Amino acid sequence: MSMDENSFPALTDGESTAYRGPQPNPPSDVSDPTIRGQAWDIIESVLDDATPQSEWAREQLRSRMESHPGNPERALLEHLMATRSITDEQSDDSEPNLPSPDLPTPDEDYGNTVLFTRRSRRRIEAILGDRMLLTAFQPIHELAGRNVVGVEALTRFVSDDGASADHWFNEAAAVGLGTDLEFAALQAALVAAEQLPPHVYVALNLSPATCLDPRLRAFVEQSQLAVDRIVVELTERLAEYEYDPVVEALAPLRSRGLRVAVDGAGAGFGSMSQVTHLSPDIIKLDRSLIAGIDHAAGQKTLGAAMVEFARQVGADLVAEGIETQAELTAVMDLGMAYGQGYLLGRPSVQPLDWAAWRTSAHREASTSGSTGPAN
């Protein structure tokens, strides 16, 4: 039975790391004495979020507070500005965004800082309360059989500023709501996936913090999807010290059929031994390896090695980011059985598009000149 989309299971553990230092009197240039209290409330909500996913935000905020002792307003403002800077650097250039509203500068009134932060929280809380997000699915093809066998779930936010998903998730983490927003996106994806054909699996990008959160099991168990149709994608953001806890946390669900995919192999992960440690069911090759693989000898050699590696560990191999006919031909000639990318199908919020994607896959594979995996 699906979970009520207006509620979240409560966290059952997690130690507070809130800043407990002295709270000095408001500075003389702040006309409203409640501004400082509001700033402290926001700061404590960020530091109270004890999930590993938000550790960068906590460390960043602590650093700003050390730089501005007794001045939480300035520390909070610089924290938000740094967060937006990080988000801008991480934005994916493949999908254009409209500019987001500018942050206040350090020279502006402290009251504007708190107002901006409160507005950020209200924006995230509105997303959580009204579920103003959509799930787009991008097809994953079995290249030889010319069928769509799975999809990757991608979050799209309903907003008037065109901000990317990275902006939203980073902004949520900066104000202490990162984990809640990720669970809202997860729930939206699971509900949308109920409309998929029953043979199609759903790949969900989850952070280590979400994998370790006890709410994950409840979300999966209360979903209408069979567990064996759910694939958890782990990315290069997985730190080495998180491998054992994540493997242990996912073990009960994996015993019931849930699968694990390693995303970004060939780029984000430092070694194949780390990939092996996760015992993945699926290995997804990074776009940086696939781009130009048709004419780059080094990439072909690495691609062939990854095909053999996947065979040795018993994992399916998916070539991500196939954008040209030449790349499709090359990956099929190397024996890669599965593919994903704009050439085969762009992300869509319309489930009816999957029929067209199957037609496209048949056409592209038929004209590639390859007979499929060379195993």
Coordinates of C-alpha atoms in Angstrom, one line a residue:
M1 CA 0.0 0.0 0.0
S2 CA 1.4 3.4 -0.9
M3 CA 2.4 5.8 1.8
D4 CA 0.3 8.9 2.3
E5 CA 2.1 11.4 0.1
N6 CA 1.6 14.2 2.6
S7 CA 3.6 12.5 5.4
F8 CA 7.0 11.1 6.1
P9 CA 8.1 8.4 8.5
A10 CA 9.9 10.0 11.4
L11 CA 13.6 9.6 11.9
T12 CA 14.3 7.1 14.6
D13 CA 17.9 8.1 15.4
G14 CA 20.6 10.7 14.7
E15 CA 22.4 12.8 17.3
S16 CA 22.0 16.5 17.3
T17 CA 25.1 18.5 16.3
A18 CA 23.5 21.9 16.8
Y19 CA 25.8 24.8 17.7
R20 CA 25.3 25.5 21.5
G21 CA 27.6 28.5 22.0
P22 CA 26.5 31.8 23.7
Q23 CA 24.0 33.9 21.9
P24 CA 25.2 37.6 22.3
N25 CA 22.9 40.6 22.2
P26 CA 21.8 41.8 18.8
P27 CA 24.1 44.3 17.1
S28 CA 23.2 47.9 17.3
D29 CA 22.6 48.3 13.6
V30 CA 19.8 45.7 13.5
S31 CA 16.5 47.4 14.1
D32 CA 14.5 44.2 14.7
P33 CA 15.9 42.2 17.7
T34 CA 14.1 39.1 16.5
I35 CA 16.3 38.8 13.4
R36 CA 19.1 37.4 15.5
G37 CA 16.8 34.8 17.0
Q38 CA 15.5 33.9 13.5
A39 CA 19.1 33.4 12.3
W40 CA 19.9 31.2 15.3
D41 CA 16.8 29.1 14.6
I42 CA 17.9 28.5 11.0
I43 CA 21.5 27.8 12.0
E44 CA 20.4 25.2 14.5
S45 CA 18.1 23.5 12.1
V46 CA 21.0 23.1 9.7
L47 CA 23.4 21.8 12.4
D48 CA 20.7 19.5 13.8
D49 CA 20.6 17.6 10.5
A50 CA 23.0 14.8 11.4
T51 CA 22.9 12.9 8.1
P52 CA 26.2 12.3 6.3
Q53 CA 24.8 13.8 3.1
S54 CA 24.6 17.2 4.7
E55 CA 27.9 17.1 6.5
W56 CA 29.4 19.5 3.9
A57 CA 26.7 22.1 4.8
R58 CA 27.3 21.7 8.5
E59 CA 31.1 22.1 8.1
Q60 CA 30.7 25.1 5.9
L61 CA 28.3 26.8 8.3
R62 CA 30.6 26.0 11.3
S63 CA 33.5 27.6 9.4
R64 CA 31.5 30.7 8.7
M65 CA 30.5 31.0 12.3
E66 CA 34.1 30.7 13.4
S67 CA 35.0 33.5 11.0
H68 CA 32.2 35.7 12.4
P69 CA 31.9 35.0 16.1
G70 CA 29.0 36.7 17.7
N71 CA 27.5 37.6 14.3
P72 CA 25.2 34.7 13.2
E73 CA 23.5 36.9 10.6
R74 CA 26.7 37.4 8.6
A75 CA 27.8 33.8 9.0
L76 CA 24.4 32.6 7.7
L77 CA 24.5 35.0 4.7
E78 CA 28.0 33.8 3.7
H79 CA 26.9 30.2 4.1
L80 CA 24.0 30.7 1.7
M81 CA 26.2 32.5 -0.8
A82 CA 28.8 29.8 -0.7
T83 CA 26.1 27.2 -1.1
R84 CA 24.8 28.9 -4.3
S85 CA 28.3 29.1 -5.6
I86 CA 28.8 25.4 -5.1
T87 CA 25.5 24.6 -6.8
D88 CA 26.4 26.8 -9.8
E89 CA 29.7 24.9 -10.3
Q90 CA 27.9 21.6 -10.1
S91 CA 25.1 22.4 -12.5
D92 CA 24.8 20.2 -15.5
D93 CA 25.4 22.2 -18.7
S94 CA 23.6 19.6 -20.8
E95 CA 20.3 20.9 -19.6
P96 CA 19.9 24.7 -19.7
N97 CA 18.6 26.5 -16.7
L98 CA 17.2 30.0 -16.2
P99 CA 19.1 32.1 -13.7
S100 CA 18.0 31.7 -10.1
P101 CA 17.2 34.8 -7.9
D102 CA 20.4 36.5 -6.7
L103 CA 21.5 36.2 -3.1
P104 CA 22.0 39.4 -1.1
T105 CA 25.5 40.7 -0.9
P106 CA 27.4 41.0 2.4
D107 CA 26.8 44.8 2.2
E108 CA 23.0 44.5 2.3
D109 CA 21.0 44.7 5.5
Y110 CA 21.1 41.7 7.8
G111 CA 17.4 41.6 7.7
N112 CA 17.5 40.8 4.0
T113 CA 19.7 37.8 4.9
V114 CA 17.2 36.3 7.2
L115 CA 14.4 37.1 4.8
F116 CA 16.2 35.3 2.0
T117 CA 16.9 32.3 4.2
R118 CA 13.3 32.2 5.4
R119 CA 12.2 32.4 1.8
S120 CA 14.5 29.4 0.9
R121 CA 12.9 27.4 3.7
R122 CA 9.4 28.3 2.6
R123 CA 10.3 27.3 -1.0
I124 CA 11.5 23.9 0.2
E125 CA 8.6 23.5 2.6
A126 CA 6.2 24.3 -0.2
I127 CA 7.7 21.6 -2.3
L128 CA 7.4 19.2 0.6
G129 CA 3.9 20.2 1.5
D130 CA 2.4 20.5 -2.0
R131 CA 4.6 17.9 -3.7
M132 CA 5.5 20.4 -6.4
L133 CA 7.9 18.0 -8.2
L134 CA 7.6 15.7 -11.1
T135 CA 9.5 12.6 -12.1
A136 CA 10.9 12.3 -15.6
F137 CA 12.0 8.8 -16.8
Q138 CA 14.8 8.2 -19.3
P139 CA 14.7 4.8 -21.0
I140 CA 17.4 2.1 -20.7
H141 CA 17.5 -0.2 -23.7
E142 CA 18.5 -3.8 -24.2
L143 CA 20.4 -3.1 -27.4
A144 CA 20.3 -6.6 -29.0
G145 CA 16.6 -7.2 -28.2
R146 CA 15.7 -3.6 -29.1
N147 CA 13.5 -3.3 -26.0
V148 CA 13.2 -0.8 -23.1
V149 CA 14.0 -2.9 -20.0
G150 CA 14.3 -0.1 -17.5
V151 CA 14.2 3.6 -16.8
E152 CA 16.2 6.1 -14.7
A153 CA 14.1 8.4 -12.5
L154 CA 15.1 12.1 -12.7
T155 CA 13.5 14.8 -10.5
R156 CA 12.0 17.9 -12.1
F157 CA 10.8 20.8 -9.9
V158 CA 7.8 23.0 -10.5
S159 CA 9.0 26.5 -10.1
D160 CA 9.0 29.9 -11.8
D161 CA 12.8 30.5 -11.7
G162 CA 13.9 27.5 -13.8
A163 CA 16.4 26.3 -11.2
S164 CA 17.9 22.9 -11.8
A165 CA 17.4 19.9 -9.5
D166 CA 21.0 20.4 -8.2
H167 CA 20.0 23.9 -7.1
W168 CA 17.0 22.6 -5.2
F169 CA 18.8 19.8 -3.4
N170 CA 21.8 22.0 -2.4
E171 CA 19.5 24.7 -1.2
A172 CA 17.5 22.3 0.8
A173 CA 20.7 20.8 2.4
A174 CA 21.9 24.4 3.2
V175 CA 18.8 25.0 5.3
G176 CA 18.6 21.6 7.0
L177 CA 15.9 20.0 4.7
G178 CA 18.1 18.0 2.3
T179 CA 17.1 14.5 3.4
D180 CA 13.4 15.3 3.5
L181 CA 13.5 16.7 0.0
E182 CA 15.3 13.6 -1.3
F183 CA 12.6 11.3 0.3
A184 CA 9.9 13.5 -1.3
A185 CA 11.6 13.0 -4.7
L186 CA 11.9 9.2 -4.0
Q187 CA 8.2 8.9 -3.1
A188 CA 7.2 10.8 -6.3
A189 CA 9.3 8.5 -8.4
L190 CA 7.9 5.4 -6.8
V191 CA 4.3 6.6 -7.3
A192 CA 5.0 7.6 -11.0
A193 CA 6.6 4.3 -11.7
E194 CA 3.3 2.5 -11.0
Q195 CA 2.3 3.6 -14.5
L196 CA 5.3 1.9 -16.1
P197 CA 4.9 -1.4 -18.0
P198 CA 5.3 -4.3 -15.5
H199 CA 8.5 -5.6 -17.0
V200 CA 10.4 -2.3 -16.7
Y201 CA 12.7 -1.7 -13.7
V202 CA 13.2 1.8 -12.1
A203 CA 16.7 3.1 -11.3
L204 CA 16.7 5.6 -8.4
N205 CA 19.7 7.8 -7.6
L206 CA 20.1 7.7 -3.8
S207 CA 22.7 9.3 -1.6
P208 CA 24.5 7.3 1.1
A209 CA 22.5 9.2 3.7
T210 CA 19.2 8.0 2.2
C211 CA 20.4 4.4 2.0
L212 CA 21.3 4.5 5.7
D213 CA 18.1 6.1 6.7
P214 CA 15.6 3.7 8.3
R215 CA 12.8 5.4 6.3
L216 CA 14.1 3.9 3.1
R217 CA 12.8 0.4 4.0
A218 CA 9.4 1.7 4.8
F219 CA 9.2 3.6 1.5
V220 CA 10.1 0.5 -0.5
E221 CA 7.9 -1.9 1.4
Q222 CA 4.8 0.4 1.2
S223 CA 5.3 1.0 -2.6
Q224 CA 3.1 -0.7 -5.1
L225 CA 6.2 -1.7 -7.0
A226 CA 7.6 -5.2 -6.6
V227 CA 11.0 -4.9 -4.9
D228 CA 12.7 -6.7 -7.7
R229 CA 11.8 -3.8 -10.0
I230 CA 13.6 -1.3 -7.9
V231 CA 17.3 -0.5 -8.6
V232 CA 19.3 1.8 -6.2
E233 CA 22.0 3.7 -8.1
L234 CA 25.0 4.7 -6.0
T235 CA 27.3 7.4 -7.4
E236 CA 30.9 8.5 -7.0
R237 CA 29.7 10.6 -4.0
L238 CA 30.0 7.3 -2.0
A239 CA 33.0 7.7 0.2
E240 CA 35.1 4.7 1.0
Y241 CA 34.2 4.7 4.7
E242 CA 30.5 4.5 3.7
Y243 CA 30.8 1.2 1.7
D244 CA 30.4 -1.2 4.6
P245 CA 27.5 0.6 6.2
V246 CA 25.6 1.0 2.9
V247 CA 26.1 -2.6 2.0
E248 CA 24.8 -3.7 5.4
A249 CA 21.8 -1.3 5.3
L250 CA 20.7 -2.5 1.8
A251 CA 21.2 -6.2 2.5
P252 CA 17.7 -6.9 3.8
L253 CA 16.1 -5.3 0.8
R254 CA 18.6 -7.0 -1.6
S255 CA 17.6 -10.4 -0.1
R256 CA 14.1 -9.6 -1.3
G257 CA 15.1 -8.7 -4.8
L258 CA 16.2 -5.1 -4.8
R259 CA 19.2 -4.5 -7.1
V260 CA 22.2 -2.1 -6.8
A261 CA 23.8 -0.2 -9.6
V262 CA 27.1 1.6 -9.6
D263 CA 26.8 4.8 -11.5
G264 CA 29.7 6.7 -13.0
A265 CA 32.0 3.7 -13.3
G266 CA 35.1 4.6 -15.3
A267 CA 35.2 8.1 -13.9
G268 CA 33.9 8.6 -10.4
F269 CA 35.0 5.4 -8.7
G270 CA 38.7 5.3 -7.8
S271 CA 39.2 1.6 -8.3
M272 CA 37.4 -1.6 -9.5
S273 CA 38.1 -3.1 -6.1
Q274 CA 35.7 -0.5 -4.6
V275 CA 33.1 -1.4 -7.2
T276 CA 33.5 -5.1 -6.5
H277 CA 33.0 -4.4 -2.7
L278 CA 29.5 -3.3 -3.5
S279 CA 28.7 -6.5 -5.5
P280 CA 26.6 -4.5 -8.0
D281 CA 24.0 -6.1 -10.1
I282 CA 24.4 -3.3 -12.7
I283 CA 27.5 -1.2 -13.7
K284 CA 26.8 2.1 -15.5
L285 CA 29.7 3.4 -17.6
D286 CA 30.1 7.2 -17.3
R287 CA 29.4 9.5 -20.2
S288 CA 33.0 10.6 -20.2
L289 CA 34.0 7.1 -21.3
I290 CA 31.3 6.8 -23.9
A291 CA 31.7 10.2 -25.6
G292 CA 33.8 9.7 -28.7
I293 CA 34.4 6.0 -28.0
D294 CA 34.0 5.3 -31.7
H295 CA 37.3 7.0 -32.6
A296 CA 39.3 7.0 -29.3
A297 CA 41.5 3.9 -29.1
G298 CA 42.1 4.4 -25.3
Q299 CA 38.4 4.5 -24.6
K300 CA 37.7 1.5 -26.7
T301 CA 40.4 -0.4 -24.7
L302 CA 38.9 0.7 -21.4
G303 CA 35.4 -0.1 -22.6
A304 CA 36.5 -3.7 -23.6
A305 CA 38.1 -4.1 -20.2
M306 CA 34.9 -3.0 -18.5
V307 CA 32.8 -5.5 -20.5
E308 CA 35.1 -8.3 -19.3
F309 CA 35.1 -6.9 -15.7
A310 CA 31.3 -6.9 -15.7
R311 CA 31.2 -10.4 -17.0
Q312 CA 33.6 -11.6 -14.2
V313 CA 31.6 -10.0 -11.4
G314 CA 28.2 -11.1 -12.9
A315 CA 26.9 -7.6 -13.5
D316 CA 24.9 -6.1 -16.4
L317 CA 26.7 -3.3 -18.1
V318 CA 24.9 -0.1 -19.2
A319 CA 26.6 2.5 -21.5
E320 CA 25.4 5.9 -20.4
G321 CA 25.2 9.1 -22.5
I322 CA 25.0 7.5 -26.0
E323 CA 24.3 10.6 -28.2
T324 CA 25.5 9.6 -31.7
Q325 CA 25.0 6.8 -34.1
A326 CA 28.8 6.1 -34.1
E327 CA 28.8 5.8 -30.4
L328 CA 25.9 3.3 -30.5
T329 CA 27.7 1.2 -33.1
A330 CA 30.9 1.2 -31.1
V331 CA 29.4 0.1 -27.8
M332 CA 27.5 -2.7 -29.4
D333 CA 30.6 -3.9 -31.3
L334 CA 32.4 -4.0 -27.9
G335 CA 29.7 -6.2 -26.5
M336 CA 27.9 -3.8 -24.3
A337 CA 24.4 -5.2 -23.9
Y338 CA 22.5 -2.1 -22.5
G339 CA 22.5 1.6 -23.4
Q340 CA 21.0 4.9 -22.3
G341 CA 21.3 8.4 -23.8
Y342 CA 19.6 11.1 -25.9
L343 CA 20.0 9.1 -29.1
L344 CA 17.8 6.3 -27.7
G345 CA 15.4 8.5 -25.7
R346 CA 15.3 11.7 -23.8
P347 CA 13.9 12.0 -20.3
S348 CA 10.1 12.5 -20.3
V349 CA 7.3 12.9 -17.8
Q350 CA 4.9 11.2 -20.2
P351 CA 4.7 7.4 -19.7
L352 CA 3.1 7.0 -23.1
D353 CA 6.4 8.1 -24.7
W354 CA 7.8 4.6 -23.9
A355 CA 6.1 3.1 -26.9
A356 CA 7.9 5.6 -29.1
W357 CA 11.2 4.9 -27.4
R358 CA 10.9 1.2 -28.2
T359 CA 10.3 2.1 -31.8
S360 CA 13.3 4.4 -31.8
A361 CA 15.5 1.7 -30.2
H362 CA 14.5 -0.8 -32.9
R363 CA 15.3 1.7 -35.7
E364 CA 18.6 2.8 -34.3
A365 CA 19.9 -0.7 -33.5
S366 CA 18.7 -2.0 -36.8
T367 CA 20.7 0.7 -38.7
S368 CA 23.9 0.4 -36.5
G369 CA 25.3 -2.5 -38.6
S370 CA 26.0 -4.5 -35.5
T371 CA 24.6 -7.9 -34.6
G372 CA 24.5 -7.2 -30.8
P373 CA 26.7 -8.2 -27.9
A374 CA 29.8 -10.1 -28.9
N375 CA 29.9 -12.5 -25.9

